[in-house]
Amino acid sequence: MTYTTRVAPSPTGDFHIGTARTAYFNWLAARASGGRFILRIDDTDLARNNHASIYVIHDCLDWLGLAPDAVYRQSHRRDIYDAAAAKLLDAGLAVRADNGAVLMKGGAAAPWHDLISGDQLPSAKAHDLARDQVLIKADGMPVYHFASVVDDIDLGVNLVIRGMDHLTNTFRHAGLYTALGAAMPDFAHVGLITMDGKKMSKRDAAASLLGYRDDGVDPDGMLNYLLRVGWGPRQDDKSMKIIDRDRAVSLFLDHGKMRASPAAMDLPKLASFDRKYKHMKRSA
Ligand code: GLU
């Protein structure tokens, strides 16, 4: 299977270390399968967008050496979302409200299969969230859920690896794929990186990828660390400690597994990878 994958950060602040991990896993799946890795900038939330953060996203991917094959900005693709909304309006599956917003006319969440956690059945709450969901807001901008699904269809994305915090969203997305008559990509929701038992917020200093770059951390050490947060080789022994990018490409899909359980941010472990990579580079 050839995978088209994407990482989809919102330009609303620092580049989160969890997004770096998501970027790496999606990059690996694309490289390992001879596919494409897309950077999609989710910039439809006009109130929260911050232009400088777009440069931060590019800086971070450059620093890690994860070059995208294509870059899209959602704010430049409004005609595509409008066309998808028009299709649903024409089919009688959506309605336009008095204020101009477009919403689903009824609609339901749909079951789906997670590559890591297996079959997922919608709860009553998931149906509530999917029913009558807004697609295009009164200001003409699409909501994240709609734009994300329309883009993944339009760009041929067939594998989405993202954080567990999106698992509940996927029920709504599944309903939208059905309404739009498109096949769902494969989804894999990986366990979150936590600190003190909680999801790391964008405001945690340790969550900012640029902080590590500015502290002089080796980017390959960072990648090796990120690989082992949420992925493990099928046969784990000493030879699996150092897995650089090239080796990760050959192991990621067929010789290891992503995990759904959360993993605590381990700064000493990151420091140890950092030392190892610096040492290897000095002696090379
Ligand atoms: N913009 C969303 C985020 O930042 C993308 C989530 C997704 O991968 O669909 O979390």
Coordinates of N, CA and C in Angstrom, one line a residue, residues 81-245:
Y81 N -14.0 24.0 -0.2 CA -15.0 23.7 0.9 C -16.4 24.1 0.4
D82 N -16.4 25.3 -0.2 CA -17.8 25.7 -0.7 C -18.4 24.8 -1.7
A83 N -17.5 24.2 -2.6 CA -18.1 23.3 -3.6 C -18.6 22.0 -2.9
A84 N -17.8 21.5 -1.8 CA -18.3 20.3 -1.1 C -19.6 20.6 -0.4
A85 N -19.7 21.8 0.2 CA -20.9 22.2 0.9 C -22.1 22.3 -0.1
A86 N -21.8 22.8 -1.3 CA -22.9 22.9 -2.3 C -23.4 21.5 -2.7
K87 N -22.5 20.6 -2.8 CA -22.8 19.2 -3.1 C -23.8 18.7 -2.1
L88 N -23.5 18.9 -0.8 CA -24.4 18.4 0.3 C -25.7 19.1 0.3
L89 N -25.7 20.5 0.0 CA -26.9 21.2 -0.1 C -27.8 20.7 -1.2
D90 N -27.2 20.5 -2.4 CA -27.9 20.0 -3.6 C -28.5 18.6 -3.3
A91 N -27.8 17.8 -2.5 CA -28.3 16.5 -2.3 C -29.3 16.5 -1.1
G92 N -29.6 17.6 -0.5 CA -30.6 17.7 0.5 C -30.0 17.2 1.9
L93 N -28.7 17.0 1.9 CA -28.1 16.5 3.2 C -27.6 17.7 4.1
A94 N -27.6 18.9 3.6 CA -27.3 20.1 4.4 C -28.3 21.2 4.1
V95 N -28.3 22.1 5.0 CA -29.2 23.3 4.9 C -28.4 24.6 5.2
R96 N -28.9 25.7 4.5 CA -28.3 27.0 4.8 C -29.1 27.7 5.9
A97 N -28.5 28.2 6.9 CA -29.2 28.9 8.0 C -29.4 30.3 7.6
D98 N -30.3 31.0 8.3 CA -30.6 32.4 8.0 C -29.3 33.3 8.0
N99 N -28.4 33.0 8.9 CA -27.2 33.8 9.0 C -26.1 33.4 7.9
G100 N -26.5 32.5 7.0 CA -25.5 32.1 5.9 C -24.7 30.8 6.3
A101 N -24.7 30.4 7.5 CA -24.0 29.2 7.9 C -24.6 28.0 7.2
V102 N -23.7 27.0 6.9 CA -24.3 25.8 6.3 C -24.1 24.7 7.4
L103 N -25.2 23.9 7.6 CA -25.1 22.8 8.5 C -25.7 21.5 8.0
M104 N -25.2 20.4 8.6 CA -25.8 19.1 8.2 C -27.3 19.1 8.6
K105 N -28.1 18.5 7.7 CA -29.5 18.3 8.0 C -29.6 16.9 8.7
G106 N -29.6 16.9 10.0 CA -29.5 15.7 10.7 C -28.1 15.1 10.5
G107 N -28.1 13.9 10.0 CA -26.7 13.2 9.9 C -26.4 12.5 11.1
A108 N -25.5 11.6 11.0 CA -25.1 10.8 12.2 C -23.6 10.5 12.2
A109 N -23.1 10.1 13.4 CA -21.7 9.6 13.4 C -21.7 8.2 12.8
A110 N -20.6 7.8 12.4 CA -20.5 6.4 11.8 C -19.4 5.6 12.5
P111 N -19.5 4.3 12.5 CA -18.5 3.5 13.1 C -17.3 3.5 12.2
W112 N -16.1 3.2 12.7 CA -14.9 3.1 11.9 C -13.9 2.2 12.6
H113 N -12.8 2.0 12.0 CA -11.8 1.0 12.5 C -10.5 1.7 12.7
D114 N -10.0 1.7 13.9 CA -8.7 2.3 14.1 C -7.6 1.2 14.0
L115 N -6.5 1.6 13.3 CA -5.4 0.6 13.0 C -4.8 0.1 14.3
I116 N -4.8 1.0 15.3 CA -4.2 0.5 16.6 C -5.2 -0.1 17.5
S117 N -6.4 0.6 17.7 CA -7.3 0.2 18.7 C -8.5 -0.6 18.3
G118 N -8.6 -0.8 17.0 CA -9.7 -1.7 16.4 C -11.0 -1.0 16.2
D119 N -12.1 -1.7 16.2 CA -13.4 -1.2 15.8 C -13.9 -0.2 16.8
Q120 N -14.4 0.9 16.3 CA -14.9 2.0 17.2 C -16.4 2.3 16.9
L121 N -17.2 2.1 17.9 CA -18.7 2.3 17.7 C -19.1 3.7 18.4
P122 N -19.8 4.5 17.7 CA -20.2 5.8 18.2 C -21.1 5.7 19.4
S123 N -20.9 6.5 20.4 CA -21.8 6.6 21.5 C -22.9 7.6 21.2
A124 N -23.9 7.7 22.1 CA -25.0 8.6 21.9 C -24.5 10.0 21.7
K125 N -23.4 10.3 22.5 CA -22.9 11.7 22.5 C -22.2 11.9 21.1
A126 N -21.6 10.9 20.6 CA -20.9 11.1 19.3 C -22.0 11.4 18.2
H127 N -23.1 10.8 18.3 CA -24.2 11.0 17.4 C -24.7 12.5 17.6
D128 N -24.8 12.9 18.8 CA -25.3 14.3 19.1 C -24.4 15.3 18.5
L129 N -23.1 15.0 18.6 CA -22.1 16.0 18.0 C -22.1 16.0 16.5
A130 N -22.4 14.9 15.9 CA -22.5 14.8 14.4 C -23.7 15.4 13.9
R131 N -24.8 15.2 14.6 CA -26.1 15.6 14.1 C -26.2 17.2 14.0
D132 N -26.7 17.6 12.8 CA -26.8 19.1 12.6 C -25.5 19.8 12.7
Q133 N -24.4 19.2 12.5 CA -23.1 19.9 12.8 C -22.9 21.0 11.7
V134 N -22.3 22.1 12.2 CA -22.0 23.2 11.3 C -20.9 22.8 10.4
L135 N -21.0 23.2 9.1 CA -19.9 22.9 8.1 C -19.2 24.1 7.8
I136 N -20.0 25.2 7.4 CA -19.4 26.5 7.1 C -20.0 27.5 8.0
K137 N -19.1 28.3 8.7 CA -19.6 29.2 9.7 C -20.2 30.5 9.0
A138 N -20.9 31.3 9.8 CA -21.5 32.5 9.2 C -20.5 33.4 8.5
D139 N -19.2 33.4 9.0 CA -18.2 34.2 8.4 C -17.7 33.6 7.1
G140 N -18.2 32.5 6.7 CA -17.8 31.9 5.4 C -16.7 30.9 5.5
M141 N -16.1 30.8 6.7 CA -15.0 29.9 6.9 C -15.5 28.5 7.3
P142 N -14.9 27.4 6.8 CA -15.3 26.1 7.2 C -14.9 25.8 8.6
V143 N -15.6 24.9 9.3 CA -15.1 24.5 10.6 C -14.0 23.4 10.3
Y144 N -13.2 23.2 11.3 CA -12.1 22.3 11.2 C -12.5 20.9 10.7
H145 N -13.6 20.4 11.3 CA -14.0 19.0 11.0 C -14.3 18.9 9.5
F146 N -15.0 19.9 8.9 CA -15.4 19.8 7.5 C -14.2 20.0 6.6
A147 N -13.4 21.0 6.9 CA -12.3 21.3 6.1 C -11.3 20.1 6.0
S148 N -11.1 19.5 7.2 CA -10.2 18.4 7.3 C -10.6 17.2 6.4
V149 N -11.9 16.9 6.5 CA -12.4 15.8 5.8 C -12.4 16.1 4.3
V150 N -12.8 17.3 3.9 CA -12.8 17.6 2.5 C -11.4 17.6 1.9
D151 N -10.5 18.1 2.7 CA -9.1 18.1 2.2 C -8.5 16.7 2.1
D152 N -8.8 15.9 3.1 CA -8.2 14.5 3.0 C -8.8 13.8 1.8
I153 N -10.0 14.1 1.5 CA -10.6 13.5 0.2 C -9.9 14.1 -1.0
D154 N -9.9 15.4 -1.0 CA -9.4 16.1 -2.2 C -7.9 15.8 -2.5
L155 N -7.1 15.7 -1.4 CA -5.7 15.5 -1.6 C -5.3 14.0 -1.6
G156 N -6.3 13.1 -1.5 CA -6.0 11.7 -1.7 C -5.3 11.1 -0.5
V157 N -5.5 11.7 0.7 CA -4.9 11.2 1.9 C -5.5 9.9 2.3
N158 N -4.7 8.8 2.4 CA -5.3 7.5 2.7 C -4.8 6.9 4.0
L159 N -4.0 7.7 4.8 CA -3.6 7.3 6.1 C -3.5 8.5 7.0
V160 N -4.2 8.6 8.1 CA -4.1 9.7 9.0 C -3.6 9.1 10.4
I161 N -2.4 9.6 10.7 CA -1.9 9.2 12.1 C -1.9 10.5 12.9
R162 N -2.7 10.5 14.0 CA -2.8 11.7 14.8 C -3.0 11.3 16.3
G163 N -3.0 12.3 17.1 CA -3.0 12.0 18.6 C -4.4 11.5 19.0
M164 N -4.4 10.8 20.1 CA -5.6 10.2 20.7 C -6.6 11.3 21.0
D165 N -6.2 12.6 21.2 CA -7.2 13.6 21.5 C -8.1 13.9 20.4
H166 N -7.9 13.3 19.2 CA -8.8 13.4 18.0 C -9.7 12.3 17.8
L167 N -9.6 11.2 18.7 CA -10.3 10.0 18.5 C -11.8 10.3 18.4
T168 N -12.3 11.1 19.3 CA -13.8 11.4 19.4 C -14.2 12.2 18.1
N169 N -13.3 13.0 17.6 CA -13.6 13.8 16.4 C -13.9 12.8 15.2
T170 N -13.2 11.7 15.2 CA -13.2 10.8 14.0 C -14.6 10.3 13.8
F171 N -15.5 10.2 14.8 CA -16.9 9.7 14.6 C -17.6 10.7 13.7
R172 N -17.4 12.0 14.0 CA -18.0 13.0 13.2 C -17.5 13.0 11.8
H173 N -16.1 12.8 11.7 CA -15.5 12.8 10.4 C -16.0 11.6 9.6
A174 N -16.2 10.5 10.3 CA -16.7 9.3 9.6 C -18.1 9.6 9.0
G175 N -18.9 10.3 9.7 CA -20.3 10.6 9.2 C -20.1 11.5 7.9
L176 N -19.2 12.4 8.0 CA -19.0 13.3 6.8 C -18.5 12.6 5.6
Y177 N -17.6 11.6 5.8 CA -17.1 10.8 4.6 C -18.3 10.1 4.0
T178 N -19.1 9.6 4.8 CA -20.3 8.9 4.3 C -21.2 9.8 3.5
A179 N -21.5 11.0 4.1 CA -22.3 12.0 3.4 C -21.7 12.4 2.1
L180 N -20.4 12.6 2.0 CA -19.7 13.0 0.8 C -19.5 11.9 -0.2
G181 N -19.8 10.7 0.2 CA -19.7 9.5 -0.7 C -18.3 9.1 -0.9
A182 N -17.4 9.3 0.1 CA -16.0 9.0 -0.1 C -15.6 7.9 0.9
A183 N -14.6 7.2 0.5 CA -14.0 6.2 1.4 C -13.2 6.9 2.5
M184 N -13.2 6.3 3.7 CA -12.4 6.9 4.8 C -11.0 6.5 4.6
P185 N -10.0 7.4 5.0 CA -8.6 6.9 5.0 C -8.5 5.9 6.2
D186 N -7.4 5.2 6.3 CA -7.1 4.5 7.5 C -6.7 5.5 8.6
F187 N -7.2 5.2 9.8 CA -6.8 6.1 10.9 C -6.1 5.4 12.0
A188 N -5.1 6.0 12.5 CA -4.3 5.5 13.7 C -4.2 6.6 14.7
H189 N -4.8 6.4 15.9 CA -4.6 7.4 16.9 C -3.6 7.0 17.9
V190 N -2.5 7.7 18.0 CA -1.4 7.3 18.9 C -1.6 8.0 20.3
G191 N -1.1 7.3 21.3 CA -1.2 7.8 22.7 C -0.5 9.1 22.9
L192 N -1.1 10.0 23.7 CA -0.6 11.3 23.9 C 0.7 11.3 24.7
I193 N 1.5 12.3 24.5 CA 2.7 12.5 25.3 C 2.3 13.4 26.5
T194 N 2.5 12.9 27.7 CA 1.9 13.5 28.9 C 3.0 14.0 29.8
M195 N 2.7 14.9 30.7 CA 3.6 15.4 31.7 C 2.7 15.5 33.0
D196 N 3.2 15.0 34.1 CA 2.5 15.0 35.4 C 1.1 14.3 35.1
G197 N 1.1 13.4 34.3 CA -0.2 12.6 34.1 C -1.2 13.3 33.2
K198 N -0.8 14.5 32.7 CA -1.8 15.2 31.8 C -1.2 15.5 30.5
K199 N -2.1 15.7 29.5 CA -1.7 16.1 28.2 C -0.9 17.4 28.3
M200 N 0.2 17.5 27.5 CA 1.0 18.7 27.6 C 0.3 19.8 26.9
S201 N 0.1 20.9 27.5 CA -0.6 22.0 26.8 C 0.5 22.8 26.0
K202 N 0.0 23.6 25.1 CA 0.9 24.4 24.2 C 1.7 25.4 25.1
R203 N 1.1 25.6 26.3 CA 1.8 26.6 27.2 C 3.0 26.0 28.0
D204 N 3.0 24.7 28.1 CA 4.1 24.0 28.8 C 5.4 24.3 28.1
A205 N 6.4 24.8 28.8 CA 7.7 25.1 28.1 C 8.3 23.8 27.4
A206 N 8.1 22.7 28.1 CA 8.7 21.4 27.6 C 7.9 20.9 26.4
A207 N 6.8 21.6 26.0 CA 6.1 21.1 24.8 C 6.5 21.8 23.6
S208 N 7.3 22.9 23.7 CA 7.7 23.7 22.5 C 8.9 23.1 21.8
L209 N 8.8 22.7 20.6 CA 9.9 22.0 19.9 C 11.0 23.0 19.7
L210 N 10.7 24.3 19.4 CA 11.8 25.2 19.2 C 12.7 25.4 20.4
G211 N 12.1 25.2 21.6 CA 12.9 25.3 22.8 C 14.0 24.4 22.8
Y212 N 13.8 23.1 22.3 CA 14.8 22.1 22.3 C 15.9 22.5 21.3
R213 N 15.4 23.0 20.1 CA 16.4 23.5 19.1 C 17.3 24.5 19.7
D214 N 16.6 25.5 20.4 CA 17.4 26.6 20.9 C 18.3 26.2 22.0
D215 N 18.0 25.1 22.7 CA 18.9 24.6 23.7 C 20.0 23.7 23.1
G216 N 20.1 23.6 21.8 CA 21.2 22.9 21.2 C 21.0 21.4 21.1
V217 N 19.7 20.9 21.3 CA 19.5 19.5 21.1 C 19.7 19.0 19.7
D218 N 20.3 17.8 19.5 CA 20.5 17.3 18.2 C 19.2 16.8 17.6
P219 N 18.9 17.3 16.4 CA 17.6 16.9 15.8 C 17.4 15.4 15.6
D220 N 18.5 14.7 15.2 CA 18.4 13.3 15.0 C 18.1 12.5 16.4
G221 N 18.7 13.1 17.4 CA 18.5 12.6 18.8 C 17.0 12.8 19.1
M222 N 16.5 13.9 18.8 CA 15.1 14.2 19.0 C 14.2 13.2 18.3
L223 N 14.5 13.0 17.0 CA 13.7 12.1 16.2 C 13.7 10.7 16.8
N224 N 14.9 10.2 17.2 CA 15.0 8.9 17.8 C 14.2 8.8 19.0
Y225 N 14.2 9.9 19.8 CA 13.4 9.9 21.1 C 11.9 9.8 20.7
L226 N 11.5 10.7 19.8 CA 10.1 10.7 19.4 C 9.6 9.4 18.8
L227 N 10.5 8.7 18.1 CA 10.1 7.4 17.5 C 9.6 6.5 18.6
R228 N 10.4 6.5 19.7 CA 10.1 5.5 20.8 C 9.0 6.0 21.7
V229 N 8.5 7.1 21.5 CA 7.3 7.6 22.3 C 6.1 7.2 21.4
G230 N 5.5 6.1 21.6 CA 4.3 5.8 20.8 C 4.5 4.7 19.7
W231 N 5.8 4.3 19.5 CA 6.1 3.2 18.6 C 7.1 2.3 19.2
G232 N 7.0 1.0 19.0 CA 8.0 0.1 19.5 C 8.3 -1.0 18.4
P233 N 9.6 -1.5 18.3 CA 9.8 -2.5 17.4 C 9.3 -3.8 17.9
R234 N 8.9 -4.7 17.0 CA 8.3 -6.0 17.4 C 9.2 -6.8 18.3
Q235 N 10.5 -6.8 17.9 CA 11.5 -7.4 18.7 C 12.4 -6.4 19.3
D236 N 12.2 -6.2 20.6 CA 12.9 -5.0 21.2 C 14.2 -5.6 22.0
D237 N 15.3 -5.2 21.6 CA 16.5 -5.5 22.4 C 17.5 -4.4 22.2
K238 N 18.8 -4.6 22.6 CA 19.8 -3.6 22.6 C 20.0 -3.0 21.3
S239 N 19.9 -3.8 20.3 CA 20.2 -3.4 18.9 C 19.2 -2.4 18.4
M240 N 18.1 -2.2 19.2 CA 17.0 -1.3 18.8 C 17.0 0.0 19.5
K241 N 18.1 0.2 20.2 CA 18.1 1.5 21.0 C 18.3 2.7 20.0
I242 N 19.3 2.6 19.2 CA 19.6 3.6 18.2 C 18.9 3.3 16.9
I243 N 17.9 4.0 16.6 CA 17.2 3.8 15.3 C 17.2 5.2 14.6
D244 N 18.1 5.4 13.7 CA 18.1 6.7 13.0 C 17.1 6.7 11.9
R245 N 17.0 7.8 11.2 CA 15.9 8.0 10.3 C 15.8 6.9 9.2

